[in-house]
Amino acid sequence: MWTWFFRLASPPHLYALAGKLSLWFLIPAFGLLAVGTWGGLVLAPPDYQQGDAFRIIYVHVPSAYLSMMIYVTMAVAGAIGLIWRMKLAHAVAASCAPIGASFTFATLVTGAVWGKPMWGTYWDWDPRLTSELILLFLYFGYMGLRSAYEDINQADRASAILALAGVANVPIIHFSVIWWASLHQGPTLSKLEAPSISWDMLWPLLAMILAFTLYFFGVLALRVRGEVLAREFQSRWAQDVLRGTSTAGGK
Amino acid sequence: MLAGAGLTLWRGTTCLFEDLSFRLPVASALLIEGPNGAGKTTLLRVIAGLTQPESGHVTWQGSGFRQQVQSGRLRLAFSGHSPGLKPELSTRENLRFFAQLAGLPARVSDILEATGLDSCADLDVRLLSAGQKRRAALARVLLSAADLWLLDEPQTNLDTAGRRFLEQALGTHLANGGTAVVAAHQSLDFGAAPVTRLALGS
Amino acid sequence: MAVNVDTGARTRDAATEPALGLLALFWVILARDLRVGLRRWTDASNSALFFILVVTLFPLALSPKAEQLRMIAPGVLWIAALLATLLSLQLLFRSDLEDGTLEQLLTLPYPLGWMLLAKTLAHWMITGIPVVLMAPVLAITYHLPATALAVLTLSLLLGTPTLSLLGSIGAALTAGLRGAGVLLVFIVAPLMLPVLILGARATDLALAGEDPTGPLYLLGALLVLAVSLAPIVAAGAIRVSAD
């Protein structure tokens, strides 16, 4: 029953599969993006408190959700690599990191942009944004550790351990930052709360979250292809692919 | 019986060894030979469990090597490139630490005398010459009362007397039923014990 | 010289227990690391001096007015302690990796995590305890009243071992890397944030005359968590570094 799982450990098989999957993810992703953007920017009514400024949640919230989801994915992939010694699981983890960091950065930027009309300033040490900033540091630490190791196996194992240590700490860090903020900002925990949300405003948000998630998996599939090729470039199947003589699936 | 099966290891884009297997009965020696950079040290470290191979495993008496060491059934003495001694402590203090870890009464003075280190026993290790440090590392191996010796270029920096001492120690160890794996680019005299030779980098 | 030494190779039939009990092992490792650390006292004093330096810089850069100093004291002293710990972590495993003593530990029949716990404790005793002792003295120059002083010291006593333990994970991950000082800081600092927040906050509460026991209990809980989990993670990381 688990053969499909362990067949993923074969590089050429994963390469071909990822190629097919990327299209299956990206096409619906762009479709949903279009739908969600239309719904959020045009169809949804302006919020009575924030006016049109709230519309940034259609980028901000999906980015935030993905920044955290990708970190967990990275840690799980690393754990699979450590426990079952699957090197390709490490390749997946390595591919996740820059995507996750980008989404984290996007969350911070959109949060700052949202902050200007809300608080009058770009940065107000809001607890959620501060946690996101720490998450960005965690991503940088992960990528920095990876690149500091010359041997790829050591890099894989060390960064997997770091990701697991990070994942265990993220809840603790998050709660301590929220607690810290509550001491200084009074009862309203985050001024970036989404406005009281009606269905007109909600469905585009859900569409965008789904769109971003599919986009992530599509881009991840593409990155994993590149990562696998780079790691295995000396093998026969990889040489075939690079020379264009491959009969395997995918582009 | 020390056995390795299907050991493969790559360093970057170079394959050091692929699908390498060996069997070494107890009370015999394995000599890993080869030019510099052939992977002798790496293979030794793979056997010791310090370096993870791509594939393959090492067993002692049929069971996994790492488990045998962790459970205390296999006592190991590893001597790598570095002497494995704290430079800030004296030779005596270093050896006493290892004697304590081995749970043995302090045979430290005997060992110091036997290896010719009693004159510098209370000097900090950082003040010793390269040859003296190598002898101190050998003293550490002798202290551990180990079943299996894993030695990486043990004759480096040793003078003729030191080399003879090393060969005698190896011979006695093997004669007493111990096993040894030695990585060296020069040959050693193991006495009467059977020697298996493994050449890398050919 | 003749080899008249019994090399001790035994007849191997019975399974044998490792030679030392866990407590004795802990003590042996702790004693040696303390001895080494005290011989390298210049390294050890670096972090203590750094602590003093940072604490001295703030009044010079801001203002020596009593009310202002009192307000920033908890944060400044805690940040200084955190920075001093980060500085001292560099030497936790690196020298052991370089002189080959770390890989000796890996070939022993003893649990690596337990041995690393002993090493981290030795490290904290040499670099952390001076900070805990100096903090109240320096806090007086910040005009902290007595109760806040006591809570500050207690929070540091509970918090600095946790910082050392969390730091040992980063030190283990970067031990074999060249020039990895900044990377170590990056990896470890986010993990240390909760301790910083709790410690500074506890002192703040005491300063305001409120009850600081909540954060102090949480600091204790984090310490227990760190003691049980950090050595295991560090052990895994050491095996990677020593590869």
XYZ file of C-alpha atoms in Angstrom:
696
model
C 0.000 0.000 0.000
C 2.832 2.365 0.744
C 4.634 1.641 -2.496
C 3.438 4.908 -3.999
C 5.050 6.723 -1.086
C 8.360 4.953 -1.371
C 8.392 5.252 -5.136
C 8.566 8.982 -4.513
C 12.058 8.299 -3.299
C 13.128 7.559 -6.850
C 14.477 10.773 -8.374
C 13.366 10.299 -11.976
C 9.927 9.276 -10.840
C 9.586 12.325 -8.631
C 10.906 14.534 -11.409
C 8.266 13.310 -13.851
C 5.462 13.403 -11.284
C 6.320 16.922 -10.177
C 6.231 18.093 -13.756
C 2.718 16.787 -14.287
C 1.498 18.005 -10.916
C 2.767 21.525 -11.413
C 0.287 22.141 -14.210
C -2.537 20.557 -12.261
C -1.836 23.007 -9.461
C -0.935 26.155 -11.296
C -3.798 26.356 -13.766
C -6.546 26.176 -11.121
C -4.442 28.484 -8.975
C -4.411 31.246 -11.545
C -8.070 30.706 -12.245
C -8.957 31.049 -8.585
C -6.659 34.035 -8.265
C -8.569 35.802 -10.992
C -11.912 34.925 -9.424
C -10.818 35.881 -5.926
C -9.280 39.168 -7.046
C -12.403 40.115 -8.920
C -14.549 39.172 -5.949
C -12.391 40.980 -3.456
C -11.556 44.129 -5.324
C -14.753 44.687 -7.268
C -17.648 42.674 -5.916
C -17.144 42.937 -2.159
C -18.647 46.083 -0.620
C -16.347 48.550 1.158
C -16.098 48.115 4.914
C -18.048 50.757 6.805
C -15.134 51.356 9.169
C -12.060 51.017 6.983
C -13.453 51.853 3.582
C -11.456 50.287 0.822
C -8.330 49.886 2.918
C -9.425 46.523 4.225
C -9.130 44.966 0.774
C -5.494 44.279 1.422
C -6.576 41.290 3.497
C -7.080 39.463 0.216
C -3.317 39.355 -0.127
C -2.230 39.778 3.477
C -4.186 36.950 5.084
C -3.402 34.266 2.489
C 0.277 35.241 2.637
C 0.312 34.962 6.408
C -1.441 31.609 6.378
C 0.971 30.282 3.788
C 4.062 31.599 5.547
C 3.200 29.416 8.524
C 1.880 26.448 6.583
C 5.048 26.300 4.501
C 7.231 26.298 7.605
C 5.328 23.337 8.963
C 5.590 21.592 5.587
C 9.320 22.230 5.590
C 9.666 20.761 9.067
C 7.558 17.707 8.213
C 9.534 17.087 5.025
C 12.743 17.352 7.034
C 11.406 14.928 9.611
C 10.504 12.416 6.885
C 13.993 12.811 5.499
C 15.559 12.197 8.902
C 13.371 9.288 9.946
C 13.081 7.374 6.687
C 16.394 8.601 5.291
C 14.686 9.801 2.108
C 17.007 12.321 0.519
C 14.254 13.624 -1.735
C 12.211 14.630 1.287
C 15.130 16.898 2.122
C 14.999 18.225 -1.445
C 11.355 19.154 -0.882
C 12.227 20.898 2.376
C 15.014 22.854 0.711
C 12.645 23.924 -2.058
C 10.064 25.159 0.442
C 12.293 27.614 2.232
C 12.625 30.451 -0.279
C 8.896 30.266 -1.088
C 8.011 30.463 2.585
C 10.385 33.337 3.161
C 8.863 35.228 0.234
C 5.356 34.799 1.580
C 6.531 35.926 5.017
C 8.066 38.998 3.475
C 4.865 39.644 1.537
C 2.890 39.374 4.779
C 5.111 41.937 6.426
C 4.952 44.362 3.538
C 1.190 44.099 3.099
C 0.812 44.397 6.841
C 2.856 47.576 6.853
C 0.892 48.951 3.930
C -2.319 48.171 5.801
C -0.904 49.738 8.907
C -0.491 53.185 7.393
C -4.199 53.936 7.000
C -5.045 52.010 10.197
C -2.511 53.295 12.729
C -0.998 56.186 10.837
C 2.363 54.467 10.837
C 3.919 51.604 8.900
C 5.031 49.632 11.941
C 3.382 49.530 15.312
C 4.890 46.397 16.878
C 1.593 44.661 16.385
C 2.002 41.176 17.912
C 1.021 39.227 14.820
C 3.353 41.189 12.570
C 6.137 40.923 15.122
C 5.673 37.152 15.165
C 5.845 37.195 11.375
C 9.116 39.093 11.571
C 10.519 36.440 13.877
C 9.304 33.796 11.447
C 11.268 35.576 8.729
C 14.380 35.305 10.909
C 13.688 31.609 11.340
C 13.545 31.189 7.573
C 16.773 33.136 7.131
C 18.460 31.030 9.798
C 17.321 27.880 8.021
C 18.550 29.017 4.617
C 21.769 30.366 6.110
C 22.503 27.087 7.861
C 21.855 25.157 4.677
C 24.209 27.229 2.611
C 26.928 27.193 5.275
C 27.388 23.434 5.003
C 29.418 22.239 2.046
C 28.271 18.653 2.187
C 24.654 18.383 1.090
C 23.879 15.479 3.410
C 25.079 17.386 6.436
C 23.182 20.462 5.257
C 20.016 18.388 4.899
C 20.217 16.824 8.321
C 21.282 19.956 10.174
C 18.541 22.097 8.645
C 15.950 19.403 9.310
C 16.900 19.470 12.988
C 16.713 23.271 12.987
C 13.299 23.276 11.324
C 11.971 20.832 13.913
C 13.367 22.924 16.768
C 11.750 25.971 15.149
C 8.380 24.330 14.679
C 8.256 23.331 18.317
C 9.118 26.870 19.329
C 6.811 28.779 16.999
C 3.733 28.302 19.208
C 5.710 29.347 22.274
C 7.147 32.393 20.540
C 3.751 33.319 19.143
C 2.013 33.151 22.497
C 4.719 34.993 24.344
C 4.626 37.814 21.781
C 0.839 38.039 22.018
C 1.080 38.109 25.779
C 3.754 40.797 25.605
C 1.571 42.873 23.321
C -1.491 42.481 25.521
C 0.434 44.012 28.386
C 1.229 47.115 26.444
C -1.682 47.594 24.128
C -4.672 46.775 26.245
C -7.462 44.340 25.432
C -7.560 44.651 21.626
C -5.064 42.023 20.728
C -4.393 42.879 17.173
C -5.444 45.972 15.392
C -5.159 44.060 12.166
C -8.240 41.991 12.889
C -10.268 41.433 9.779
C -13.397 43.555 9.881
C -16.628 41.861 10.915
C -16.957 39.718 7.914
C -20.026 39.173 5.769
C -20.267 36.449 3.183
C -19.695 38.929 0.339
C -16.330 39.705 1.838
C -15.566 36.201 3.015
C -15.873 34.088 -0.104
C -13.220 35.992 -2.072
C -10.913 35.563 0.919
C -11.420 31.817 0.962
C -10.910 31.711 -2.792
C -7.647 33.614 -2.441
C -6.407 31.349 0.340
C -7.112 28.308 -1.796
C -5.556 29.990 -4.819
C -2.375 30.837 -2.919
C -2.150 27.288 -1.572
C -2.473 25.757 -5.010
C 0.033 28.270 -6.318
C 2.452 27.222 -3.587
C 2.173 23.544 -4.450
C 2.595 24.297 -8.145
C 5.679 26.417 -7.606
C 7.003 23.886 -5.097
C 6.662 21.138 -7.697
C 8.671 23.204 -10.166
C 11.350 24.008 -7.605
C 11.597 20.378 -6.522
C 12.238 19.421 -10.141
C 15.136 21.835 -10.278
C 16.447 20.720 -6.885
C 16.287 17.031 -7.805
C 18.048 17.685 -11.085
C 20.798 19.628 -9.329
C 21.353 16.916 -6.747
C 21.371 14.062 -9.196
C 22.963 15.759 -12.183
C 25.615 13.096 -12.511
C 23.209 10.236 -12.949
C 22.194 8.882 -16.358
C 18.557 9.947 -16.230
C 19.518 13.505 -15.306
C 22.070 13.715 -18.093
C 19.368 12.546 -20.498
C 17.017 15.242 -19.314
C 19.650 17.940 -19.587
C 20.618 16.865 -23.068
C 16.995 16.681 -24.101
C 17.166 13.018 -24.912
C 14.919 11.941 -22.071
C 11.813 9.875 -22.630
C 10.517 10.569 -19.140
C 7.387 12.620 -18.577
C 7.235 16.306 -17.798
C 9.006 19.200 -19.475
C 33.334 -10.652 13.585
C 33.289 -7.155 12.239
C 31.449 -6.924 8.962
C 30.625 -4.147 6.551
C 28.067 -4.629 3.795
C 27.277 -2.495 0.765
C 28.990 0.635 2.041
C 28.769 3.553 -0.350
C 29.949 7.090 0.189
C 30.268 10.144 -2.010
C 32.213 13.268 -1.122
C 30.748 16.028 -3.255
C 30.917 14.633 -6.767
C 33.581 11.999 -6.086
C 32.629 8.461 -5.211
C 35.053 7.294 -2.522
C 33.757 3.758 -2.353
C 30.714 2.004 -3.692
C 29.081 -1.177 -2.468
C 32.101 -2.033 -0.361
C 31.908 -5.102 1.846
C 34.323 -6.845 4.162
C 34.391 -9.463 6.880
C 36.927 -9.408 9.669
C 37.061 -12.201 12.242
C 37.951 -11.381 15.829
C 41.669 -11.357 16.750
C 42.708 -10.301 13.292
C 43.585 -6.974 11.720
C 42.218 -5.062 8.751
C 44.641 -2.754 7.034
C 43.027 -0.052 4.905
C 45.565 1.088 2.387
C 45.596 3.692 -0.302
C 47.072 7.010 -1.326
C 46.124 10.310 0.293
C 42.559 11.318 -0.389
C 41.481 7.791 -1.294
C 38.975 7.668 1.553
C 40.839 5.650 4.197
C 39.933 8.040 6.990
C 36.357 8.277 5.771
C 35.950 4.498 5.676
C 37.386 4.232 9.164
C 34.959 6.856 10.408
C 32.069 5.065 8.703
C 33.022 1.880 10.555
C 33.278 3.819 13.810
C 29.798 5.202 13.268
C 30.979 8.797 13.123
C 30.212 9.325 9.440
C 26.964 8.227 7.863
C 27.334 6.365 4.564
C 24.894 6.793 1.690
C 23.959 3.156 2.013
C 25.167 0.021 3.673
C 25.739 -0.870 7.292
C 28.361 -2.151 9.688
C 27.764 -5.004 12.091
C 29.582 -6.487 15.060
C 28.847 -10.132 15.885
C 25.846 -9.945 13.614
C 24.119 -7.007 15.292
C 24.179 -3.352 14.336
C 27.447 -1.672 15.199
C 25.964 1.423 16.826
C 23.665 -0.636 19.072
C 26.513 -2.863 20.149
C 28.571 0.143 21.192
C 25.670 1.906 22.942
C 24.778 -1.197 24.951
C 28.341 -1.722 26.084
C 28.748 -5.068 24.363
C 31.446 -3.649 22.129
C 34.168 -1.520 23.637
C 35.651 0.730 21.043
C 38.853 2.753 20.934
C 39.042 5.302 18.129
C 42.135 7.293 17.310
C 41.686 9.853 14.561
C 43.814 12.603 13.085
C 43.543 14.735 16.191
C 44.929 13.236 19.385
C 41.567 13.560 21.122
C 43.034 15.232 24.191
C 42.243 18.605 25.750
C 45.268 20.853 25.175
C 44.622 22.793 28.378
C 44.909 19.729 30.582
C 48.026 17.735 31.341
C 48.626 14.303 29.865
C 47.920 12.711 33.200
C 44.651 14.621 33.640
C 43.532 13.706 30.126
C 44.315 10.036 30.635
C 42.702 9.983 34.032
C 39.497 11.298 32.418
C 39.473 8.447 29.927
C 40.325 5.909 32.602
C 37.366 7.126 34.627
C 35.087 6.868 31.608
C 36.220 3.309 31.071
C 35.398 2.615 34.692
C 38.826 1.192 35.277
C 41.036 1.789 38.257
C 43.690 4.361 37.477
C 46.230 2.392 35.518
C 47.331 5.739 34.329
C 50.811 5.675 35.858
C 51.606 2.284 34.344
C 50.470 3.373 30.930
C 52.403 6.641 31.167
C 55.540 4.698 31.993
C 55.002 2.127 29.291
C 54.543 4.758 26.596
C 57.527 6.765 27.758
C 55.433 9.760 28.734
C 56.110 9.843 32.464
C 58.634 12.625 32.010
C 56.010 14.928 30.499
C 53.019 13.531 32.327
C 52.194 16.769 34.078
C 52.810 19.071 31.154
C 49.811 20.573 29.406
C 49.158 18.662 26.203
C 49.492 21.835 24.146
C 53.172 21.903 25.115
C 53.902 18.406 23.875
C 55.623 17.644 20.583
C 53.674 16.015 17.774
C 55.289 12.662 18.518
C 54.474 12.912 22.203
C 50.846 13.755 21.414
C 50.642 10.705 19.177
C 52.032 8.555 21.981
C 49.502 10.067 24.373
C 46.727 9.144 21.936
C 48.075 5.596 21.880
C 48.145 5.626 25.665
C 44.496 6.551 25.600
C 43.753 3.579 23.354
C 45.647 1.264 25.698
C 43.745 2.618 28.695
C 40.359 1.921 27.251
C 40.705 -1.873 27.390
C 38.770 -2.006 24.157
C 37.800 -5.003 22.056
C 38.110 -3.121 18.793
C 40.780 -0.600 17.896
C 40.127 1.812 15.047
C 43.340 3.661 14.315
C 43.863 6.325 11.670
C 47.494 6.686 10.580
C 48.726 5.750 14.079
C 52.404 5.862 13.172
C 52.355 9.523 12.111
C 55.032 11.563 13.868
C 56.319 8.562 15.799
C 60.059 7.904 15.904
C 61.499 4.410 15.385
C 61.129 3.465 19.043
C 57.584 4.762 19.040
C 56.730 2.811 15.920
C 58.144 -0.364 17.411
C 56.079 0.235 20.535
C 52.968 0.711 18.433
C 53.581 -2.543 16.593
C 54.189 -4.407 19.846
C 51.023 -2.966 21.354
C 49.042 -4.002 18.286
C 50.561 -7.453 18.386
C 49.740 -7.925 22.061
C 46.211 -6.634 21.530
C 45.580 -9.051 18.686
C 47.186 -11.936 20.550
C 44.864 -11.277 23.489
C 41.839 -11.624 21.251
C 41.357 -8.011 20.290
C 40.510 -6.804 16.796
C 42.018 -3.861 14.960
C 41.285 -1.783 11.883
C 44.147 0.436 10.837
C 44.172 3.003 8.059
C 47.692 3.663 6.894
C 49.546 4.505 3.743
C 52.566 2.565 5.025
C 52.505 -1.027 6.095
C 52.741 -2.103 9.739
C 53.969 -5.270 11.355
C 51.082 -6.897 13.137
C 53.086 -9.829 14.430
C 51.610 -13.268 14.089
C 47.996 -12.216 13.702
C 46.165 -12.660 10.383
C 45.893 -9.452 8.370
C 43.317 -8.584 5.738
C 44.264 -5.831 3.342
C 41.749 -3.476 1.772
C 43.037 -1.133 -0.882
C 41.129 2.041 -1.725
C 41.554 4.431 -4.576
C 42.798 1.903 -7.114
C 60.455 -0.072 26.123
C 58.570 -3.311 26.235
C 54.866 -3.598 26.288
C 54.193 -5.240 29.587
C 50.848 -3.594 29.856
C 47.729 -5.674 29.700
C 45.787 -4.176 26.825
C 42.721 -5.519 28.539
C 40.998 -7.098 25.582
C 38.609 -9.444 27.232
C 36.944 -12.632 26.182
C 33.723 -11.561 24.652
C 30.782 -13.689 25.616
C 28.682 -12.039 28.243
C 27.003 -8.720 27.518
C 28.434 -6.107 29.801
C 26.905 -2.974 31.188
C 28.690 0.266 30.380
C 31.257 0.891 33.045
C 29.935 4.043 34.688
C 26.564 4.810 36.170
C 24.785 7.878 34.803
C 25.394 10.094 37.821
C 29.080 9.232 37.972
C 29.341 9.878 34.242
C 27.679 13.272 34.645
C 30.116 14.195 37.350
C 33.183 13.051 35.406
C 32.212 15.098 32.350
C 31.183 18.106 34.422
C 34.414 18.036 36.405
C 36.602 17.883 33.344
C 34.746 20.616 31.497
C 34.873 22.852 34.547
C 38.586 22.260 34.817
C 39.116 23.069 31.125
C 36.848 26.096 31.306
C 38.644 27.528 34.289
C 41.998 27.044 32.585
C 40.618 29.066 29.676
C 39.459 31.741 32.025
C 40.129 34.537 29.520
C 37.418 33.089 27.289
C 35.092 32.740 30.209
C 35.598 36.264 31.414
C 34.855 37.627 27.949
C 31.146 37.195 28.323
C 31.129 38.619 31.846
C 33.028 41.693 30.682
C 30.736 42.043 27.695
C 27.760 42.001 30.056
C 29.233 44.817 32.093
C 30.090 46.764 28.968
C 26.601 46.617 27.484
C 25.019 47.604 30.763
C 27.392 50.548 31.008
C 26.694 51.761 27.493
C 23.002 52.462 27.932
C 23.188 55.265 30.525
C 25.933 56.849 28.462
C 23.923 56.727 25.292
C 20.596 57.679 26.834
C 20.584 59.538 30.087
C 21.650 58.790 33.646
C 18.427 60.131 35.135
C 17.179 57.785 37.825
C 13.570 57.571 36.621
C 14.575 56.704 33.085
C 17.170 54.168 34.124
C 14.779 52.491 36.484
C 12.271 52.122 33.663
C 14.668 50.564 31.180
C 16.600 48.482 33.714
C 14.737 45.175 33.349
C 14.985 45.223 29.562
C 18.580 46.415 29.425
C 19.866 43.915 31.947
C 18.045 41.049 30.302
C 19.219 42.002 26.823
C 22.774 42.268 28.111
C 22.500 38.804 29.650
C 21.149 37.407 26.389
C 23.916 39.000 24.334
C 26.565 37.766 26.763
C 25.175 34.245 26.456
C 25.180 34.468 22.661
C 28.789 35.583 22.744
C 29.870 32.759 25.014
C 28.105 30.059 23.035
C 30.714 30.175 20.316
C 33.139 28.273 22.477
C 30.772 25.598 23.718
C 31.515 22.844 21.235
C 33.924 24.256 18.721
C 37.163 23.567 20.540
C 36.007 20.046 21.419
C 35.309 19.375 17.785
C 38.689 20.711 16.731
C 40.857 18.836 19.219
C 39.026 15.574 18.642
C 37.584 15.125 22.125
C 34.014 15.459 20.886
C 34.249 12.453 18.601
C 35.668 10.489 21.505
C 32.382 11.068 23.311
C 30.537 9.742 20.279
C 32.321 6.396 20.524
C 31.362 5.851 24.162
C 28.533 3.601 25.304
C 26.852 6.460 27.119
C 23.847 8.569 26.029
C 25.162 11.583 24.181
C 22.353 13.871 25.306
C 23.193 13.245 28.968
C 26.858 14.022 28.360
C 25.956 17.210 26.508
C 23.738 18.231 29.413
C 26.772 17.961 31.693
C 28.831 20.030 29.260
C 26.150 22.695 28.987
C 25.862 22.863 32.761
C 29.626 23.350 33.046
C 29.393 26.079 30.420
C 26.595 27.832 32.266
C 28.433 27.616 35.559
C 31.418 29.362 34.019
C 29.668 31.958 31.878
C 26.154 32.251 33.303
C 26.696 32.352 37.041
C 28.960 35.424 36.873
C 26.161 37.215 35.012
C 23.598 36.205 37.628
C 25.906 37.431 40.387
C 26.818 40.701 38.725
C 23.319 41.623 37.645
C 22.046 42.791 41.045
C 25.205 44.809 41.578
C 24.809 46.541 38.240
C 21.079 46.924 38.741
C 21.800 49.064 41.771
C 23.470 51.561 39.444
C 20.154 51.614 37.600
C 18.367 52.518 40.816
C 16.301 49.352 40.915
C 14.599 48.895 44.281
C 15.215 45.810 46.386
C 12.217 43.673 45.416
C 12.757 44.268 41.732
C 16.423 43.426 42.217
C 15.543 40.129 43.826
C 13.092 39.229 41.095
C 15.593 40.223 38.420
C 18.223 37.960 39.915
C 15.785 35.110 40.303
C 14.549 35.483 36.742
C 18.141 35.435 35.489
C 18.895 32.403 37.627
C 15.976 30.565 36.033
C 16.438 32.037 32.575
C 20.162 31.941 31.827
C 20.409 28.118 32.039
C 17.516 27.946 29.562
C 19.377 30.365 27.300
C 22.473 28.162 27.516
C 20.451 25.047 26.742
C 18.690 26.601 23.758
C 22.001 28.026 22.667
C 23.609 24.609 22.838
C 21.340 23.528 19.982
C 22.622 26.345 17.793
C 26.189 25.773 18.931
C 25.863 22.099 18.059
C 24.444 22.879 14.612
C 27.222 25.316 13.757
C 30.176 23.758 15.590
C 31.915 22.532 12.459
C 31.261 25.587 10.312
C 33.876 28.183 9.618
C 33.084 31.718 10.697
C 29.573 30.803 11.798
C 29.313 33.356 14.591
C 26.515 35.454 13.139
C 24.660 32.406 11.865
C 24.610 30.984 15.373
C 23.061 34.201 16.670
C 20.412 34.163 13.957
C 19.444 30.595 14.619
C 19.286 30.852 18.355
C 17.932 34.335 19.043
C 14.318 33.606 17.993
C 14.255 30.586 20.273
C 15.412 32.707 23.195
C 12.739 35.385 22.781
C 10.148 33.874 25.142
C 12.708 33.723 27.937
C 13.666 37.340 27.337
C 10.063 38.488 27.340
C 9.175 36.555 30.494
C 12.267 37.582 32.414
C 12.030 41.269 31.604
C 8.309 41.212 32.261
C 8.648 39.565 35.665
C 11.050 42.284 36.724
C 8.756 44.969 35.341
C 5.895 43.620 37.416
C 7.997 43.644 40.559
C 9.055 47.193 39.772
C 5.411 48.233 39.508
C 4.667 46.577 42.828
C 2.628 43.791 41.268
C 2.890 40.042 41.603
C 5.648 38.557 39.436
C 5.064 34.909 40.222
C 3.206 34.141 36.979
C 6.093 34.818 34.620
C 8.534 33.315 37.104
C 6.642 30.045 37.124
C 6.584 30.092 33.330
C 10.338 30.637 33.305
C 10.705 27.623 35.540
C 8.510 25.588 33.222
C 10.580 26.626 30.207
C 13.710 25.598 32.092
C 12.309 22.155 32.774
C 11.272 21.822 29.139
C 14.697 22.924 27.954
C 16.541 20.548 30.281
C 14.542 17.585 29.039
C 14.474 18.360 25.318
C 17.411 20.543 24.333
C 20.164 17.958 25.019
C 18.432 15.421 22.794
C 18.170 17.869 19.908
C 21.739 19.027 20.482
C 22.920 15.399 20.429
C 21.362 14.895 17.000
C 22.946 18.113 15.820
C 26.379 17.127 17.178
C 26.271 13.895 15.219
C 25.700 15.926 12.057
C 28.484 18.358 12.859
C 30.962 15.618 13.650
C 30.185 13.737 10.443
